[in-house]
Amino acid sequence: MTNTEKYRFETKAVHGTYKSSMHHDSLVTPLYQTSTFTFSSLDQGARRFAGEESGYVYSRLSNPTVAEFESRMAELEEGEEALAFGSGMAAVSAALIGLTKAGDHILCSKGLYGCTFGLLELLNEKYSITHSFSTFLTVEEIRASITDKTACIYIETPINPTMHVINLPLVVAVAKEHGVPVIVDNTFLTPYLQKPLALGCDLVIHSATKYIGGHGDVVAGVMVGSTNLIQGIRKTVQKDIGGILAPFDAWLLIRGLKTLPVRMDRHCENAEKIVEKLKIHPKVKAVYYPEIESSFEKQMKRSGGVLAFELNGSEESVKKFVNELSLISIAVSLGDTETLIQHPASMTHAVVPEAIRKEMGISNELLRLSVGLEFWEDIWRDLESALDKIS
């Protein structure tokens, strides 16, 4: 039992398992900005390379600052171990490469981040690793979608950018029948709002660039799962491909984690208010936000800080609306302190062929809004002013 198991999430986010006595009594996690580590003897170096002695060797393999971030993420996600990467896509790539071989099949949620879709196409083209999509709505559909070649199930929930929610316990139940591991991209909700591992999933991935960092000043990724899964990927895919996280970026992420619960509460509060305003505006055709239904009460604590909406009008109206915004920035990331808006069809999901985009529910009129930490009425005033200027 760790010293922090008795504490709530908010306390764990601040303290982790960090012990200042192990770091010259520094209150804040030190930044170990070094590429390599020295050995007291040749024999010690040999033992560390052979895995016979714990300790650091080279920062591509492990680093104390990165290890502290990994430890905190594992604890917050309630997993055994975590592995940090230089980007969210490095984490996604490592997971999919680590769990598949040539000729395998990946079953995916019907809606994915554009670069994840691009990676799947690349794996198919180069290694004949095929993929297909499922709505995951019923046991029958999931069973019918799994083949004898299915190596893993990959899910976004909520799905980017349509905000559709996947019933994770339902998917897990069927996946376990077939011995297929379930990977979940938990970027939109973070471990504060959703814990896929506690629901039976096998691997959780984050673009830590988003809410984990929270300040738009770092690009990073992380995965959390069992020691067996993580060590397998650490010793092969990450070591040999090298998509590692830099120590300074890990240091920024540790700092970001300390305020994660406070920030997520504010993101949620602001998003909920904006959703209610957009729903009743005459120039808004539809709003997409994962309102928590009874079936998802145990899966999600709240619905997060991202929403999507469609306007009544043409693509030109959409362009005019976005260009009229002044407080809200046009940018493709999310989870920052600032409110950001983007057009998925021409930005994050432009790589997805139009026919497939439409099947995913991504129309040319759809906009994604990452609601920031500003005073919510200021955010709404900017949206309302821009809406008033379109026909």
XYZ file of C-alpha atoms in Angstrom:
391
model
C 0.000 0.000 0.000
C 1.420 3.365 -1.031
C 1.413 6.349 1.261
C -1.144 8.157 -0.892
C -3.802 5.459 -1.292
C -5.757 6.944 1.608
C -5.982 10.320 -0.108
C -8.510 11.639 -2.630
C -7.703 12.390 -6.284
C -7.134 16.108 -5.683
C -4.490 15.399 -3.040
C -2.789 12.732 -5.125
C -2.583 15.151 -8.065
C -0.597 17.569 -5.917
C 1.668 15.140 -4.076
C 1.882 11.921 -6.078
C 4.309 9.480 -4.493
C 7.075 12.067 -4.512
C 9.501 12.037 -1.556
C 11.592 15.178 -1.187
C 14.074 13.283 0.994
C 15.087 11.314 -2.089
C 15.879 14.519 -3.980
C 18.010 16.604 -1.620
C 14.837 17.824 0.180
C 13.601 19.756 -2.850
C 9.896 20.542 -2.444
C 9.390 20.594 -6.214
C 10.418 17.649 -8.398
C 13.919 18.451 -9.712
C 14.564 18.701 -13.430
C 17.149 16.080 -14.365
C 18.223 17.683 -17.614
C 20.808 15.077 -18.555
C 21.202 12.717 -21.469
C 23.207 10.042 -19.676
C 24.139 8.732 -16.233
C 27.461 7.592 -14.810
C 28.314 4.230 -13.269
C 30.543 3.602 -10.278
C 32.191 0.724 -12.110
C 32.128 -1.212 -15.362
C 30.396 -4.050 -13.545
C 27.618 -1.749 -12.373
C 27.060 -0.531 -15.923
C 26.842 -4.125 -17.134
C 24.368 -5.024 -14.389
C 22.110 -2.087 -15.234
C 22.126 -2.869 -18.939
C 21.308 -6.490 -18.128
C 18.416 -5.408 -15.900
C 20.039 -7.000 -12.856
C 20.269 -3.700 -10.942
C 17.858 -0.782 -10.795
C 19.114 2.646 -11.738
C 19.360 5.015 -14.655
C 21.433 4.438 -17.768
C 20.431 6.838 -20.550
C 17.499 9.253 -20.765
C 16.062 7.583 -23.863
C 15.483 4.564 -21.637
C 14.492 6.313 -18.406
C 14.995 9.564 -16.542
C 14.127 10.531 -12.919
C 11.913 13.500 -13.859
C 10.095 11.488 -16.518
C 9.748 8.573 -14.090
C 8.082 10.858 -11.537
C 5.523 11.979 -14.134
C 4.893 8.361 -15.115
C 4.415 7.381 -11.474
C 1.847 10.127 -10.948
C -0.101 9.227 -14.074
C -0.187 5.541 -13.124
C -1.563 6.425 -9.719
C -4.207 8.845 -11.017
C -5.387 6.384 -13.691
C -5.305 3.530 -11.152
C -2.942 1.508 -13.323
C 0.172 -0.441 -12.437
C 2.580 1.488 -14.622
C 2.771 4.368 -17.103
C 5.000 5.198 -20.051
C 5.575 8.738 -21.317
C 6.122 9.824 -24.926
C 7.093 12.898 -26.909
C 3.536 13.341 -28.259
C 0.076 11.867 -28.040
C 0.531 10.303 -31.472
C 3.792 8.700 -30.332
C 1.786 7.028 -27.568
C -0.972 5.942 -29.990
C 1.607 4.610 -32.459
C 3.470 2.696 -29.759
C 0.265 1.095 -28.500
C -0.953 -0.020 -31.915
C 2.468 -1.189 -33.109
C 3.133 -2.891 -29.774
C -0.099 -4.888 -29.806
C -0.199 -5.896 -33.476
C 1.780 -7.766 -36.099
C 1.506 -7.921 -39.873
C -1.865 -9.218 -41.004
C -3.729 -8.356 -37.795
C -6.983 -6.413 -37.494
C -7.865 -3.418 -35.273
C -11.487 -2.706 -34.367
C -12.084 1.020 -33.848
C -14.758 3.373 -32.642
C -16.716 5.000 -35.476
C -14.927 8.299 -35.159
C -11.238 8.952 -34.561
C -8.760 11.808 -34.434
C -7.541 12.496 -37.965
C -3.909 11.534 -37.300
C -4.982 8.274 -35.660
C -6.976 7.525 -38.811
C -3.898 8.385 -40.875
C -1.788 5.995 -38.792
C -4.299 3.188 -39.329
C -4.170 3.774 -43.080
C -0.357 3.672 -42.927
C -0.352 0.393 -40.982
C -2.718 -1.092 -43.552
C -0.664 0.088 -46.504
C 2.721 -1.013 -45.170
C 1.964 -4.045 -42.994
C -1.520 -5.224 -44.027
C -2.839 -4.446 -40.555
C -6.480 -3.811 -41.370
C -9.055 -1.841 -39.412
C -12.801 -1.485 -39.298
C -15.288 0.639 -37.397
C -18.078 -0.125 -34.970
C -20.647 1.975 -33.139
C -20.260 -0.428 -30.170
C -23.955 -0.020 -29.415
C -24.896 -3.667 -28.911
C -23.285 -6.932 -27.861
C -24.341 -8.466 -31.176
C -22.684 -5.754 -33.243
C -19.421 -5.979 -31.296
C -19.311 -9.768 -31.526
C -19.938 -9.622 -35.255
C -17.135 -7.051 -35.696
C -14.439 -9.070 -33.938
C -12.576 -11.521 -36.188
C -9.952 -14.167 -35.489
C -7.397 -11.560 -36.632
C -8.555 -8.816 -34.215
C -5.518 -7.927 -32.100
C -7.039 -5.033 -30.173
C -9.999 -2.676 -29.864
C -9.209 1.048 -30.068
C -11.749 3.532 -28.725
C -12.089 7.259 -28.281
C -14.723 8.271 -25.758
C -16.012 10.882 -26.049
C -15.224 10.658 -29.753
C -13.332 13.562 -31.302
C -15.091 15.745 -32.460
C -18.663 14.404 -32.403
C -18.585 13.867 -28.611
C -20.358 10.506 -28.867
C -19.867 8.356 -25.753
C -18.965 4.656 -25.936
C -20.293 2.305 -23.248
C -16.971 0.939 -21.995
C -18.279 -1.834 -19.700
C -20.301 -3.198 -22.632
C -17.244 -3.267 -24.903
C -15.045 -4.779 -22.192
C -17.512 -7.595 -21.541
C -17.455 -8.705 -25.187
C -13.703 -8.114 -25.602
C -12.964 -10.400 -22.669
C -14.997 -13.176 -24.296
C -12.493 -13.085 -27.164
C -9.344 -12.212 -25.171
C -8.947 -8.956 -27.071
C -7.306 -5.996 -25.239
C -9.169 -2.664 -25.171
C -7.293 0.615 -25.666
C -9.023 3.878 -24.727
C -8.006 7.413 -25.636
C -8.972 9.259 -22.448
C -7.656 12.679 -23.509
C -10.981 14.525 -23.422
C -11.958 13.528 -19.880
C -8.641 12.856 -18.070
C -8.428 10.461 -15.095
C -10.265 13.043 -12.999
C -13.507 12.469 -14.910
C -13.136 8.941 -16.284
C -11.024 5.885 -15.375
C -11.195 3.278 -18.170
C -8.825 0.876 -16.402
C -11.170 0.676 -13.419
C -13.905 -0.313 -15.902
C -11.848 -3.232 -17.201
C -10.027 -1.672 -20.150
C -6.406 -2.679 -20.683
C -4.584 0.433 -21.830
C -5.321 4.154 -21.505
C -3.740 6.792 -23.723
C -3.588 10.565 -23.361
C -2.382 13.381 -25.483
C -0.835 14.983 -22.411
C -0.466 18.119 -24.520
C -4.091 18.811 -23.671
C -5.600 18.827 -20.154
C -2.719 17.034 -18.418
C -0.332 19.885 -19.265
C -3.187 22.352 -19.418
C -1.300 25.477 -20.429
C -0.539 25.041 -24.132
C 3.220 24.978 -23.598
C 4.163 21.317 -24.000
C 3.626 18.476 -26.494
C 3.526 15.029 -24.891
C 1.780 11.683 -24.632
C 1.384 8.974 -22.022
C -0.082 5.485 -21.710
C -1.101 3.611 -18.566
C -1.804 -0.074 -18.052
C -0.536 -3.265 -16.488
C 3.179 -3.698 -15.831
C 3.209 -6.550 -18.329
C 1.780 -4.426 -21.162
C 3.782 -1.301 -20.372
C 7.087 -3.091 -19.944
C 6.549 -4.909 -23.220
C 6.130 -1.615 -25.063
C 8.874 0.145 -23.077
C 11.500 -2.495 -23.902
C 10.637 -2.768 -27.586
C 8.668 -0.071 -29.398
C 9.688 2.914 -27.300
C 13.308 1.874 -26.840
C 13.895 1.111 -30.492
C 11.759 3.786 -32.171
C 12.645 6.380 -29.551
C 9.534 8.558 -29.232
C 10.516 9.622 -25.728
C 9.461 12.518 -23.511
C 12.057 15.169 -22.681
C 12.793 15.787 -18.963
C 11.770 19.434 -19.130
C 8.445 18.519 -20.711
C 7.885 15.951 -17.957
C 8.604 18.674 -15.405
C 5.964 20.917 -17.011
C 3.449 18.064 -16.965
C 4.035 17.379 -13.269
C 3.332 21.037 -12.624
C 0.184 20.829 -14.740
C -1.117 17.780 -12.884
C -1.140 19.666 -9.595
C -3.995 21.869 -10.781
C -5.776 19.308 -12.983
C -8.857 18.813 -10.734
C -9.349 22.552 -10.200
C -9.015 23.257 -13.903
C -11.295 20.428 -14.986
C -14.059 21.582 -12.649
C -13.891 25.062 -14.185
C -13.717 23.707 -17.754
C -16.833 21.626 -17.068
C -18.757 24.453 -15.403
C -18.031 26.812 -18.282
C -18.820 24.227 -20.954
C -22.148 23.317 -19.340
C -23.218 26.967 -19.341
C -22.146 27.507 -22.964
C -24.000 24.356 -24.056
C -27.236 25.621 -22.541
C -26.892 28.956 -24.338
C -26.057 27.388 -27.704
C -28.973 24.957 -27.477
C -31.545 27.753 -27.523
C -29.867 30.040 -30.059
C -31.851 30.200 -33.341
C -28.743 30.159 -35.520
C -27.423 26.932 -34.003
C -28.749 23.756 -35.627
C -27.336 21.174 -33.199
C -25.093 20.945 -30.140
C -23.026 17.859 -29.304
C -21.970 17.411 -25.716
C -21.854 14.165 -23.730
C -24.722 14.776 -21.334
C -24.422 12.031 -18.747
C -27.273 9.567 -19.074
C -28.099 7.010 -16.385
C -26.162 4.325 -18.262
C -22.972 6.379 -18.052
C -23.201 7.647 -14.481
C -20.614 5.138 -13.289
C -18.370 5.726 -16.293
C -18.018 9.515 -16.286
C -17.936 11.979 -13.421
C -18.785 14.946 -15.667
C -18.889 15.641 -19.397
C -15.683 17.603 -19.863
C -14.736 20.920 -21.417
C -15.120 20.180 -25.138
C -18.284 20.499 -27.197
C -19.211 20.642 -30.857
C -22.007 22.427 -32.680
C -23.391 23.004 -36.142
C -24.735 26.277 -37.463
C -27.841 26.897 -39.522
C -26.421 28.171 -42.774
C -23.785 27.638 -45.417
C -20.062 26.949 -45.154
C -19.555 30.651 -45.803
C -21.624 31.419 -42.722
C -19.400 29.087 -40.706
C -16.277 30.877 -41.946
C -17.735 34.292 -41.208
C -18.790 33.227 -37.722
C -15.333 31.903 -36.820
C -13.555 34.900 -38.291
C -15.759 37.293 -36.297
C -14.624 35.840 -32.958
C -12.231 38.038 -31.008
C -11.697 36.521 -27.558
C -11.788 32.912 -28.754
C -8.707 31.775 -30.676
C -8.751 29.672 -33.836
C -6.484 26.754 -32.963
C -6.565 22.973 -33.257
C -5.574 21.930 -29.753
C -7.773 21.691 -26.670
C -7.529 21.678 -22.898
C -5.707 25.020 -22.688
C -6.617 27.819 -20.305
C -7.781 29.764 -23.370
C -10.980 28.939 -25.260
C -10.162 27.519 -28.702
C -12.281 26.808 -31.767
C -11.506 24.783 -34.877
C -13.167 23.385 -38.000
C -12.585 19.585 -38.019
C -13.451 18.993 -41.684
C -10.677 21.312 -42.886
C -8.279 20.968 -39.951
C -7.906 18.023 -37.546
C -9.846 15.571 -39.713
C -8.927 16.866 -43.169
C -6.905 13.685 -43.809
C -10.089 11.610 -43.486
C -11.850 11.195 -46.863
C -15.069 13.200 -47.027
C -17.326 10.144 -47.351
C -15.824 8.602 -44.214
C -15.999 11.947 -42.390
C -19.715 12.087 -43.058
C -20.144 8.518 -41.800
C -18.356 9.641 -38.635
C -20.821 12.517 -38.275
C -18.362 15.259 -39.215
C -20.172 17.695 -41.482
C -18.663 20.762 -43.128
C -20.748 22.906 -40.757
C -19.400 21.269 -37.580
C -17.217 23.295 -35.227
C -15.364 22.056 -32.136
C -15.057 24.338 -29.128
C -12.594 23.735 -26.309
C -13.993 25.863 -23.481
C -11.289 27.559 -21.445
C -10.993 29.034 -17.985
C -12.137 32.562 -18.764
C -15.287 33.933 -17.125
C -18.060 32.054 -18.940
C -20.125 35.142 -19.747
C -17.160 36.635 -21.614
C -16.889 33.459 -23.695
C -20.606 33.536 -24.439
C -20.581 37.229 -25.292
C -17.927 36.536 -27.953
C -19.914 33.620 -29.398
C -23.183 35.542 -29.354
C -21.655 38.572 -31.026
C -20.283 36.431 -33.856
C -23.591 34.574 -34.232
C -25.423 37.899 -34.553
C -23.222 38.836 -37.502
C -24.062 35.863 -39.693
C -27.143 35.541 -41.868
